XYZ file of C-alpha atoms in Angstrom:
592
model
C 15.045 -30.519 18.306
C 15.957 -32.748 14.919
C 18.600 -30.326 14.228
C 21.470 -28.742 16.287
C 21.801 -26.200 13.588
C 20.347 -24.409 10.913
C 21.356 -24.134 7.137
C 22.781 -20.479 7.729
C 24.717 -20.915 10.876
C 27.352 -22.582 10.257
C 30.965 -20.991 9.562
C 34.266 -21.769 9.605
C 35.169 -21.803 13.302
C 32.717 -24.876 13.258
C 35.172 -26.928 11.539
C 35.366 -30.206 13.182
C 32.044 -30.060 15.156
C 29.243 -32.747 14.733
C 26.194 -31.551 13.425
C 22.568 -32.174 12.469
C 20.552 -30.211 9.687
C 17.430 -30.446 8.414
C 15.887 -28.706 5.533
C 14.809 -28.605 1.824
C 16.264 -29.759 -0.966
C 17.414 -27.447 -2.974
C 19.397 -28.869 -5.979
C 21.678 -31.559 -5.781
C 24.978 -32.533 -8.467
C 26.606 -35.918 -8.385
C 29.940 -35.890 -9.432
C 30.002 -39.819 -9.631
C 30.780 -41.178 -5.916
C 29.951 -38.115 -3.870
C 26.736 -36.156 -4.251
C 26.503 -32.466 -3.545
C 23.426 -31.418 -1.940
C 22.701 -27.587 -1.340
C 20.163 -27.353 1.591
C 17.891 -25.312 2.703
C 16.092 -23.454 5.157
C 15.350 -20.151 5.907
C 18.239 -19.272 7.514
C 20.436 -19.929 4.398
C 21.885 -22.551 2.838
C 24.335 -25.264 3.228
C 26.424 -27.507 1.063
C 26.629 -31.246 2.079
C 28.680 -33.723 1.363
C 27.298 -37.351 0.485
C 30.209 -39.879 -0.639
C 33.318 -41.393 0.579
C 35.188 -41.968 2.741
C 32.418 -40.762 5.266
C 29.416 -42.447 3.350
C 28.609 -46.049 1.951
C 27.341 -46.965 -1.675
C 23.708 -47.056 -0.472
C 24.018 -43.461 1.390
C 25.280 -42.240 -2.202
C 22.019 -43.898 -3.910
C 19.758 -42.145 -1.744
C 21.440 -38.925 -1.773
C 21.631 -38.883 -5.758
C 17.799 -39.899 -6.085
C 16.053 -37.187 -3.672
C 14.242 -35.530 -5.415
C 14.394 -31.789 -5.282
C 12.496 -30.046 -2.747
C 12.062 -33.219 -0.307
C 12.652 -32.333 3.559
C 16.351 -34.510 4.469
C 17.978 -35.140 7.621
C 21.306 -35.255 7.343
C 24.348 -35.730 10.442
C 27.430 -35.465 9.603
C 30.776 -33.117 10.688
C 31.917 -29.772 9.400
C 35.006 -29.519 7.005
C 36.856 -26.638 5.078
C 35.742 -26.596 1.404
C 38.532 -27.944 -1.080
C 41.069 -24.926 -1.996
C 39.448 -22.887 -4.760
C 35.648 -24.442 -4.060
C 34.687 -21.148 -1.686
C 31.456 -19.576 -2.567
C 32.075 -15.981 -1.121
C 28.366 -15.498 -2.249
C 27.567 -17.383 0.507
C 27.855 -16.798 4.588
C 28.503 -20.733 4.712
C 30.381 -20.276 1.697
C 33.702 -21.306 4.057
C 32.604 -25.184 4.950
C 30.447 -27.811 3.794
C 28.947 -30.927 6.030
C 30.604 -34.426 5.217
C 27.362 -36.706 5.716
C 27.270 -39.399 8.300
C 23.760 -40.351 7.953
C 21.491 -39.234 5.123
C 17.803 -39.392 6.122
C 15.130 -38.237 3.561
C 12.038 -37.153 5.817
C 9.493 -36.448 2.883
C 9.907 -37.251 -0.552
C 8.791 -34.122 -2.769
C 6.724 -34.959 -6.270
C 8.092 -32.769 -8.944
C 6.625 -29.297 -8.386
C 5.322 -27.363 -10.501
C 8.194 -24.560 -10.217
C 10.757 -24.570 -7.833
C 11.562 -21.654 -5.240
C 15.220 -21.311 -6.489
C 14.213 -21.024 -10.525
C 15.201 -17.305 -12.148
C 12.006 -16.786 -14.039
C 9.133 -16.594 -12.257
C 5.901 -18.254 -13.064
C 2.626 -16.086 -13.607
C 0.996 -14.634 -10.253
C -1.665 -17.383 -10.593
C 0.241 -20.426 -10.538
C 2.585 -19.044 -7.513
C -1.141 -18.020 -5.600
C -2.145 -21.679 -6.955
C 0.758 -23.478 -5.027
C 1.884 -20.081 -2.401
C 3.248 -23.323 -0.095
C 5.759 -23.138 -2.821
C 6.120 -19.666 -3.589
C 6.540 -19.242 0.397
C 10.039 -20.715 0.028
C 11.439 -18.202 -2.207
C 13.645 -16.282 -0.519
C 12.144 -12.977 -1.434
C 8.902 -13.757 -0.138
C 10.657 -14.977 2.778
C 12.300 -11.423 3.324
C 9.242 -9.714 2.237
C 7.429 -11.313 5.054
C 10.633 -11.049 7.467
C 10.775 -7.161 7.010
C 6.626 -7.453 8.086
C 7.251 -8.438 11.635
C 10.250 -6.535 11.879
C 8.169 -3.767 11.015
C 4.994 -4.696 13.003
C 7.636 -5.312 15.894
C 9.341 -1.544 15.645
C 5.968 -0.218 15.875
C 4.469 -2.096 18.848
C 7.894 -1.089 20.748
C 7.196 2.705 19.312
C 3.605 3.081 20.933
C 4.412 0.782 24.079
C 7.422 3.432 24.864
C 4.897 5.988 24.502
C 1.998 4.639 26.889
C -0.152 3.222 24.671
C -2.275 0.156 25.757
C -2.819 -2.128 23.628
C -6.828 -3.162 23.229
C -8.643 -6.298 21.040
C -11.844 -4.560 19.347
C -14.611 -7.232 18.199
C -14.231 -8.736 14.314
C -17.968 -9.509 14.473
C -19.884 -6.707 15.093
C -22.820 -4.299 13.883
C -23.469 -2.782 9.688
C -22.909 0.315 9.599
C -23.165 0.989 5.542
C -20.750 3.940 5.036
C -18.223 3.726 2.445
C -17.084 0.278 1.137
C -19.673 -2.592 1.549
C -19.593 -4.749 4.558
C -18.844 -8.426 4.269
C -21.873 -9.415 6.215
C -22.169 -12.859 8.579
C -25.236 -14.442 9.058
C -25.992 -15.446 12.600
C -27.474 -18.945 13.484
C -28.903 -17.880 16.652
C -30.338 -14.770 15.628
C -31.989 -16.142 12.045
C -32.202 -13.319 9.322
C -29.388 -11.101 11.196
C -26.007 -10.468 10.094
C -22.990 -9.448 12.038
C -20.500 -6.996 9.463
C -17.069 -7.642 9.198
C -15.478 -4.254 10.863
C -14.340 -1.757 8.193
C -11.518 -0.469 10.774
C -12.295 -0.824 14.789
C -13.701 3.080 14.041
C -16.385 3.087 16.714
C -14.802 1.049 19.438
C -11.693 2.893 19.523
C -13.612 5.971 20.647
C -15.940 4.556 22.636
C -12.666 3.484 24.091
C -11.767 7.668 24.372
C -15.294 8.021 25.818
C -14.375 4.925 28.699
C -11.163 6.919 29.996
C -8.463 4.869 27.781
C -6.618 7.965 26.810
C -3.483 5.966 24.579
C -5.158 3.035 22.369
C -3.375 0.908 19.861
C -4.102 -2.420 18.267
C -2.897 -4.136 15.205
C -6.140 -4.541 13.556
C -7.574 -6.984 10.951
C -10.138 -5.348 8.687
C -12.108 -5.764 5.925
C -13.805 -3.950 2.871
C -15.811 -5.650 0.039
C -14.837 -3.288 -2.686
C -12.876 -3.400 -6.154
C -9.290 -4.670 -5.851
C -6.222 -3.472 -7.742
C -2.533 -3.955 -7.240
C -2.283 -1.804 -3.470
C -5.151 -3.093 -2.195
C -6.817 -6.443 -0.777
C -10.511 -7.321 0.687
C -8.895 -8.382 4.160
C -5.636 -6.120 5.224
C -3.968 -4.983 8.544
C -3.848 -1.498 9.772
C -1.902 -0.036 12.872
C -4.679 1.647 14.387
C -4.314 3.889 17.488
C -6.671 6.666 19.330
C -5.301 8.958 21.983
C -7.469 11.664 23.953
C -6.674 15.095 24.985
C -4.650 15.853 21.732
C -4.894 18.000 18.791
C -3.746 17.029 14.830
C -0.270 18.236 15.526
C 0.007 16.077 18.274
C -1.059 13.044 16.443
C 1.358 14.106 13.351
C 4.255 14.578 15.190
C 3.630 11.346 17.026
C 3.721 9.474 13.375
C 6.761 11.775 12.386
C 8.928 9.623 15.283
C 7.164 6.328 14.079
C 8.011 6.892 10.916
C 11.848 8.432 11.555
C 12.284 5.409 14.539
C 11.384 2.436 11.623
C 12.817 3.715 8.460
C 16.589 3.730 11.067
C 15.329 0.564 12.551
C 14.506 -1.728 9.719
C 16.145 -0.022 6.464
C 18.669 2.035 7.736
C 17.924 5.239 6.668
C 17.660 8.835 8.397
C 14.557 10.822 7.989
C 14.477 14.567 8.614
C 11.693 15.694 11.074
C 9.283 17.249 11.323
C 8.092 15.564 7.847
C 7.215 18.405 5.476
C 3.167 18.827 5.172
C 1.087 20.845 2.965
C -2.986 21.334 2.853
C -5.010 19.442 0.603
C -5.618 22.409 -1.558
C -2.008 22.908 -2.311
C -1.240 19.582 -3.085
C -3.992 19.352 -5.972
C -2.825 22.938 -7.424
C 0.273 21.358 -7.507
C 0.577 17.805 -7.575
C -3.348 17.408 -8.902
C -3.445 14.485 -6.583
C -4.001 14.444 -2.906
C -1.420 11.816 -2.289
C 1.706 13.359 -4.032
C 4.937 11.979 -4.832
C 7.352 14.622 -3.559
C 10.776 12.165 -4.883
C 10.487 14.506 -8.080
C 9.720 17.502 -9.653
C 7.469 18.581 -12.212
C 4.848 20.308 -10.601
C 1.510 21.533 -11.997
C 1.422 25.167 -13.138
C -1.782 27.218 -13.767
C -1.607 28.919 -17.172
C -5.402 29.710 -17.448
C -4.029 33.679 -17.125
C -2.596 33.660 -20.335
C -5.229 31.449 -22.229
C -7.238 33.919 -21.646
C -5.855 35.878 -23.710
C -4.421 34.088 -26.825
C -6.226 33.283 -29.871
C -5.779 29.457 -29.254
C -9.322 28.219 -29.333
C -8.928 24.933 -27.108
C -7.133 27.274 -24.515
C -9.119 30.387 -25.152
C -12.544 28.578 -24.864
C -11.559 26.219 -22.060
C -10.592 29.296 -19.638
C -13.760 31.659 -21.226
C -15.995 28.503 -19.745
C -14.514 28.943 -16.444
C -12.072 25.578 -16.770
C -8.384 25.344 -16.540
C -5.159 25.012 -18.511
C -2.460 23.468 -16.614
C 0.705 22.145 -17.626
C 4.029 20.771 -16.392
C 7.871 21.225 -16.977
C 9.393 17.861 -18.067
C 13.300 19.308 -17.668
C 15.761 17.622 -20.744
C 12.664 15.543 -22.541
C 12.404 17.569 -25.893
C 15.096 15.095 -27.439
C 13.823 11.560 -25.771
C 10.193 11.944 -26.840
C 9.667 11.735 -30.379
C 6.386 12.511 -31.841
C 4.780 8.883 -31.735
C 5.812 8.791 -27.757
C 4.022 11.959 -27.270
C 1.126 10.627 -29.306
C 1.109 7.906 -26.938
C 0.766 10.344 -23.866
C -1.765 11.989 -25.378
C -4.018 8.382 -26.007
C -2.960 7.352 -22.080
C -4.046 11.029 -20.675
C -7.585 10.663 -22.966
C -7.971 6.874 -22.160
C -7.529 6.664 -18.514
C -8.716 10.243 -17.652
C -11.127 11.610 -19.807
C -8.960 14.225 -21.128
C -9.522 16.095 -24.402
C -6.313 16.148 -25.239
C -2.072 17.100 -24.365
C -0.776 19.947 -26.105
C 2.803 20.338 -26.031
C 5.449 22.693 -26.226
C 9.493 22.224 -26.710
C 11.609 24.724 -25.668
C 14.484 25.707 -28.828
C 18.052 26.950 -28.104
C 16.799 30.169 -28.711
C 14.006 29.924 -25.702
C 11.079 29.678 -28.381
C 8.672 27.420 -27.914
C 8.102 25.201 -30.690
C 5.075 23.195 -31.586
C 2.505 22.414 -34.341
C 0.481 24.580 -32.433
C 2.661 27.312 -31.641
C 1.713 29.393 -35.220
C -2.018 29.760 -33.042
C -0.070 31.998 -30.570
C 1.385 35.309 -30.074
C 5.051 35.418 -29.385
C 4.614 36.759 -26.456
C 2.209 34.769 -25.298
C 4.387 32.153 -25.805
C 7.213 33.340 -23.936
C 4.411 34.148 -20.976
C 3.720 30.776 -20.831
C 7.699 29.474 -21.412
C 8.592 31.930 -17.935
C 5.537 30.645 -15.801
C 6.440 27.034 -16.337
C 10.595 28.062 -15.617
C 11.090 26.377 -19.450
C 14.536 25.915 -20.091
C 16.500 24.942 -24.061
C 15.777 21.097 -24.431
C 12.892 20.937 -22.043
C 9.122 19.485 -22.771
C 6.238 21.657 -21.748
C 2.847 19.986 -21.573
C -0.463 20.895 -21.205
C -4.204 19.745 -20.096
C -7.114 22.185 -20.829
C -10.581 20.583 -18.693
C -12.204 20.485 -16.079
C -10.407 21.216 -12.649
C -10.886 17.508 -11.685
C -9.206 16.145 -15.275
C -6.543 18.116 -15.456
C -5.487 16.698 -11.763
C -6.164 13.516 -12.358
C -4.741 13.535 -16.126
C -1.414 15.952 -15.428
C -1.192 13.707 -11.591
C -1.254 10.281 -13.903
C 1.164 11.875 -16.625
C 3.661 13.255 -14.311
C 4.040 9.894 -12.260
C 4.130 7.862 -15.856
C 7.081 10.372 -16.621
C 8.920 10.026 -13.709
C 8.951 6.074 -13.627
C 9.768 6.378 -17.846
C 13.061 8.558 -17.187
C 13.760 7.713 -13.663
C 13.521 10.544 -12.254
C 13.689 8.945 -8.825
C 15.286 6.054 -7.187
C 13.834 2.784 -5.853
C 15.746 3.313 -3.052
C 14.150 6.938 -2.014
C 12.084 6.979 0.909
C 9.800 10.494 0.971
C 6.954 11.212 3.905
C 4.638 13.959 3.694
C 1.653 15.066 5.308
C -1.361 16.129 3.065
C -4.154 18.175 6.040
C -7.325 19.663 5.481
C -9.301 18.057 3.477
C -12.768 19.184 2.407
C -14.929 17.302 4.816
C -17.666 16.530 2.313
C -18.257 16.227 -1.412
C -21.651 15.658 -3.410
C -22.075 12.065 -4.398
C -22.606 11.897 -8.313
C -25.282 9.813 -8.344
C -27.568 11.411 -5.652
C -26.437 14.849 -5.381
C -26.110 14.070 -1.475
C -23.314 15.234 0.658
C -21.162 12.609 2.150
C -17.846 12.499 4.420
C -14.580 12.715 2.217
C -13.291 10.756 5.222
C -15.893 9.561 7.525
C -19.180 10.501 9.343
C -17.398 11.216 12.362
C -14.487 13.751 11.595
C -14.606 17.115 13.278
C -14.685 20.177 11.287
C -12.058 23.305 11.646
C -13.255 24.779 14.668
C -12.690 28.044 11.830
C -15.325 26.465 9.589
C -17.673 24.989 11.888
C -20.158 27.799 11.461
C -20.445 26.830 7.581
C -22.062 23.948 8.628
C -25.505 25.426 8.320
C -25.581 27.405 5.604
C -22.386 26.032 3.082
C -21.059 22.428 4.240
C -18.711 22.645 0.778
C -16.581 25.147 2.653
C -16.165 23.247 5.508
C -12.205 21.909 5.984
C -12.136 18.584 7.873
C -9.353 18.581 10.863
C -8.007 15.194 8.472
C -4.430 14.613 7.912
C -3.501 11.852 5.446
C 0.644 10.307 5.690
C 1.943 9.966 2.136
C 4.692 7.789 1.486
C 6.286 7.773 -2.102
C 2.871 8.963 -3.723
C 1.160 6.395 -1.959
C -1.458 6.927 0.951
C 0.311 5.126 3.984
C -1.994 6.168 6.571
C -5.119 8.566 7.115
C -6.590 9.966 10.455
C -8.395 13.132 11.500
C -9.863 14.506 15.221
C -13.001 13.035 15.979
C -16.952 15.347 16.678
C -16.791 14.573 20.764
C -20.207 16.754 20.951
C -23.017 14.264 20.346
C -24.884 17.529 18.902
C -22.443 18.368 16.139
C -22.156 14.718 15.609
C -25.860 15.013 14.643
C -26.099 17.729 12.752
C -23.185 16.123 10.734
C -25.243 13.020 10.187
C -28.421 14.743 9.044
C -26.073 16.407 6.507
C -25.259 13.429 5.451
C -28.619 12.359 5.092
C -29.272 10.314 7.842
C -32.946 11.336 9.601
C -32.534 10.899 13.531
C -34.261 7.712 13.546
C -31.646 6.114 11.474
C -28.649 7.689 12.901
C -30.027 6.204 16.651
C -30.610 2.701 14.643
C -26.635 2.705 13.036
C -24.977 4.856 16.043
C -27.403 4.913 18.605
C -24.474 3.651 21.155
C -22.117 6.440 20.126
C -23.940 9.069 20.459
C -25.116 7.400 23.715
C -21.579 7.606 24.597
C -20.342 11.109 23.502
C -23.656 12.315 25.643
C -21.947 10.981 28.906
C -18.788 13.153 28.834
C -16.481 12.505 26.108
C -12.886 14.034 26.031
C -11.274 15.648 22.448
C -9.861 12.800 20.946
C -8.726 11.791 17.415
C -6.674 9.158 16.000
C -4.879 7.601 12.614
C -5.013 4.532 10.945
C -1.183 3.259 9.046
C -1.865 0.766 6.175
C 0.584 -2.027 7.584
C 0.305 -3.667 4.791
C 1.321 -1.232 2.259
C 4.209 0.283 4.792
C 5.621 -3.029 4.270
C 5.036 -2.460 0.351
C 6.764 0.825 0.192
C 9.645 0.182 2.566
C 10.293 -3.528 0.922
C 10.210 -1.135 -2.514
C 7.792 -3.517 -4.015
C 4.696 -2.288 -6.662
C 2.259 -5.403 -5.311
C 0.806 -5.948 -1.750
C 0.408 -9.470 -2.597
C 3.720 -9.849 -1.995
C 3.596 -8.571 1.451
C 0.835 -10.738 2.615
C 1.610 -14.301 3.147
C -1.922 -15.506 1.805
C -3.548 -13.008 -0.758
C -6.912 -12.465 -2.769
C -6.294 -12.356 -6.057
C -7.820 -9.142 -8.040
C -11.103 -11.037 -7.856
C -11.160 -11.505 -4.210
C -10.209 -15.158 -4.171
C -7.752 -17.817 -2.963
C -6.408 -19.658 -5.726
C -4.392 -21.827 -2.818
C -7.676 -22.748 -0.954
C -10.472 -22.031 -3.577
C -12.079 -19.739 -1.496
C -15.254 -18.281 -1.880
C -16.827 -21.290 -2.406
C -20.293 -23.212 -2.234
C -21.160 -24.715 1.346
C -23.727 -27.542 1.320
C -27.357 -27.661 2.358
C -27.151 -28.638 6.019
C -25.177 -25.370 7.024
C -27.954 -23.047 4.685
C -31.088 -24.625 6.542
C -29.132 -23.868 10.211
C -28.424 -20.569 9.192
C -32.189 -20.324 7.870
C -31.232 -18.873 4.411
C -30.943 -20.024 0.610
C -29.121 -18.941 -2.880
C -31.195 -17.573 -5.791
C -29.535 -16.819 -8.701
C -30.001 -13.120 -9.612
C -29.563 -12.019 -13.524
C -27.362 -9.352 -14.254
């Protein structure tokens, strides 16, 4: 090894010793015959000492034209800092290295920002140059707090019997979903491998082979829009056990979940996590992945609209819509008028509502609004005791569809919350969200397709719906929510290959084409396949929430950017001729 220590280890009971370092660069201050060099590393950081009487005039001239960032050597012994010069901000903050021999092994150019700078360049720069952004030591602790992670749960599901199984990267298209991000094969001209989606398929044809406890750390991919939780390559914890039921797999999570957030942050977490079905959380949430760290739940006021003389209200609930509203507890005095007219613009602008009527509650328990003079007074004071309105508080309202006013009340509830922190960054809530509907119609063909997936049993309750009404069928799917934020989804697999194919023909897949995509599995569940079901964690997003960031780019060491590319390595890009022909394919340019 170059170095006998690194820039964090040292402290004062080291005083005396002879050491080597090695490391970055990361400022330097000559005070005119010594020069002060704070170095680097991951570890820390540690001041050295370049000047007399340890050094000579050329070691000084070296030291005091290093540029920042260059890679040094330097050998020296540790000393006490000088009375009064003790950083306490610092775990070497006790000593500093007295230089012996200064040795620069790579000479930095100026960079284009430094790791150690306060303000932070724009994402695209820092994606530009990540070699750089690397350094810094949040993304150093971001990525830290990743394995540690990663680590606590391979531990978790080795305790717990699971074996741990590689599943192919290049394997067969199976369009459901997200596009595949297709490979063309050389051997096999004009046939393309897929990217896997999630190891879905081999994990139970792993159940189906006798491997009752699977687990992998899984690599998978999904060519689909991007936004700021979400990238075209990420990592799941993926796992598949047989002979279970949902509660089994749940309460399995619940100790993953309780076992990390005391190993890596710290915190206890009350089991078993609370859970509620998926119709409950949209009545009231409106959103199937709820944030539970605050209050204001939806409440359903379509009762009363009924009967007032209101026309938005009256003729939204006469059409068989909704009015829903929420409490927003002390908010009549910080919203003024212009704040509220900027709810209403982001509730009509980002979901399609008509509208936010509101409502403050007086000293008196009136409710007061340009609108109230449309209502009866007690009408009013119906609507004041179903929402729990108290003096001072801010009642609003969305009257739509049952799908806007989720969407619209779920978007305005989390934008007030975050506005009058209402919650802490700190908080760390887990919830389960079960049941889900296992199919909805597809807009644009009026076809049924999975909410989840093609393969996810039904309530063994619903399964006779499956005939005559799929809509009421309930999907045995439980999704892990983690500060409003889906953290992990999973459900119990169809193990009879004859439910499996009724299920696909549902779904509009003839026989012929569910043999041609699936042929193998239902092969496989035809040769004596146990129950089984499974989850998927988002590892990449678990690392997100815990780290309390708002960006899973800063969790990954080498992102996409929102278009799907590396700024670092310029990837997607052109490849040349010779590869094309060997592949057997060419580019046409397709207008849009």
């Amino acid at each position: 090894m170059l170095r006998t220590h690194t820039c964090g280890q040292l402290r004062k009971s080291d005083v005396g010793s002879p050491v080597t370092l090695c490391g970055w660069v990361e400022n330097k201050r000559d005070h005119g015959g010594a020069v002060f060099i704070d170095l680097r590393d991951r570890y820390g950081l540690t001041q050295v000492v370049v000047g007399p009487p340890e050094a000579n005039s050329e070691l000084i001239d070296a030291a005091g034209h290093v540029p920042n960032e260059s890679v040094i050597l330097i050998r020296g012994k540790v000393a006490d800092r000088l009375e009064g010069k003790v950083n306490e901000k610092l775990a070497t903050g006790e000593i500093e290295v007295r230089s012996e021999h200064f040795e620069i092994l790579s000479t930095a150019q100026t960079p284009p920002f430094t790791p150690g700078q306060s303000d932070l360049p724009g994402e695209d720069l820092r994606l530009k140059y990540r070699f750089l952004d690397l350094r810094r030591k949040e993304m150093q602790d971001a990525l830290i707090r990743r394995s540690e992670i990663i680590k606590c749960m391979r531990d978790y599901f080795a305790e717990h019997d699971f074996i741990d199984v590689e599943t192919p990267i290049l394997g067969r298209s199976t369009p459901e979903g997200a596009r595949d991000y297709l490979v063309p094969s050389r051997v096999h001209p004009g046939n393309f491998y897929a990217l896997p989606q999630s190891p879905q398929l081999y994990k139970q044809i792993l159940m189906v082979a006798g491997f009752d406890r699977y687990v992998q750390v899984a690599k998978c991919f999904r060519d689909e829009d991007l936004r700021a939780d979400r990238q075209p390559e990420f990592t799941q914890l993926d796992l598949e056990m047989s002979f279970i039921d949902a509660d089994d797999i749940m309460s399995l999570i619940d100790g993953l979940v309780a076992t990390t957030a005391k190993q890596v942050l710290g915190k206890e977490i009350s089991l078993p996590l609370p859970r509620m079905t998926y119709e409950e959380a949209m009545r009231r949430f409106g959103s199937d992945a709820p944030d539970l760290r605050f209050g204001l739940e939806i409440v359903d006021v379509t009762s009363v609209a009924k009967k007032t003389e209101f026309r938005v209200f009256r003729g939204t609930a006469d059409a068989g819509n909704f009015v829903r509203g929420i409490r927003v507890p002390g908010a009549a005095t910080l919203y003024s008028r212009r704040q509220i007219d900027e709810l209403t613009a982001y509730v009509q602008q980002d979901f399609g509502a008509k509208g936010l009527a509101w409502f403050r509650v007086e000293d008196d328990q009136t409710l007061w609004s340009p609108i109230a003079k449309n209502f009866d007074p007690e009408h009013l004071a119906e609507i004041r005791e179903l929402l729990g309105g108290e003096p001072g508080d801010l009642l609003m309202f969305l009257a739509d569809t049952w799908e806007v006013t989720c969407k619209g009340l779920a978007g305005l509830r989390k934008r007030l919350a975050t506005e009058m922190k209402l919650y802490s960054p700190d908080d760390l809530n887990c919830s389960w969200v079960t049941e889900f509907p296992m199919f909805e119609r597809d807009e644009e063909s009026g076809r049924y397709v999975a909410m989840h997936h093609p393969f996810t049993a039904p309530l063994a309750e619903d399964l006779p719906h499956l005939k005559e009404s799929p809509e009421k069928c309930r999907a045995q799917a439980y999704d892990l929510v983690i500060n409003g934020s889906e953290a992990g989804g999973g459900t119990i697999r169809i193990h009879d290959s004859e439910v499996q194919s009724q299920v696909f023909e549902l779904l509009g897949m003839d026989e012929e084409t569910a043999k041609d995509r699936f042929g193998f599995l239902l092969d496989a569940l035809r040769f004596g396949a146990p129950p089984h079901g499974g989850i998927a964690l988002g590892v990449d997003r678990w690392v997100m929430l815990f780290a309390g960031l708002e960006n899973i780019r800063e969790v990954i060491a080498f992102p996409k950017t929102q278009k799907a590319t590396d700024l670092m390595t310029q990837a997607p890009g052109e490849v040349d001729a010779a590869q094309l022909n060997e592949l057997q394919l060419r580019t046409v340019s397709v207008k849009t």
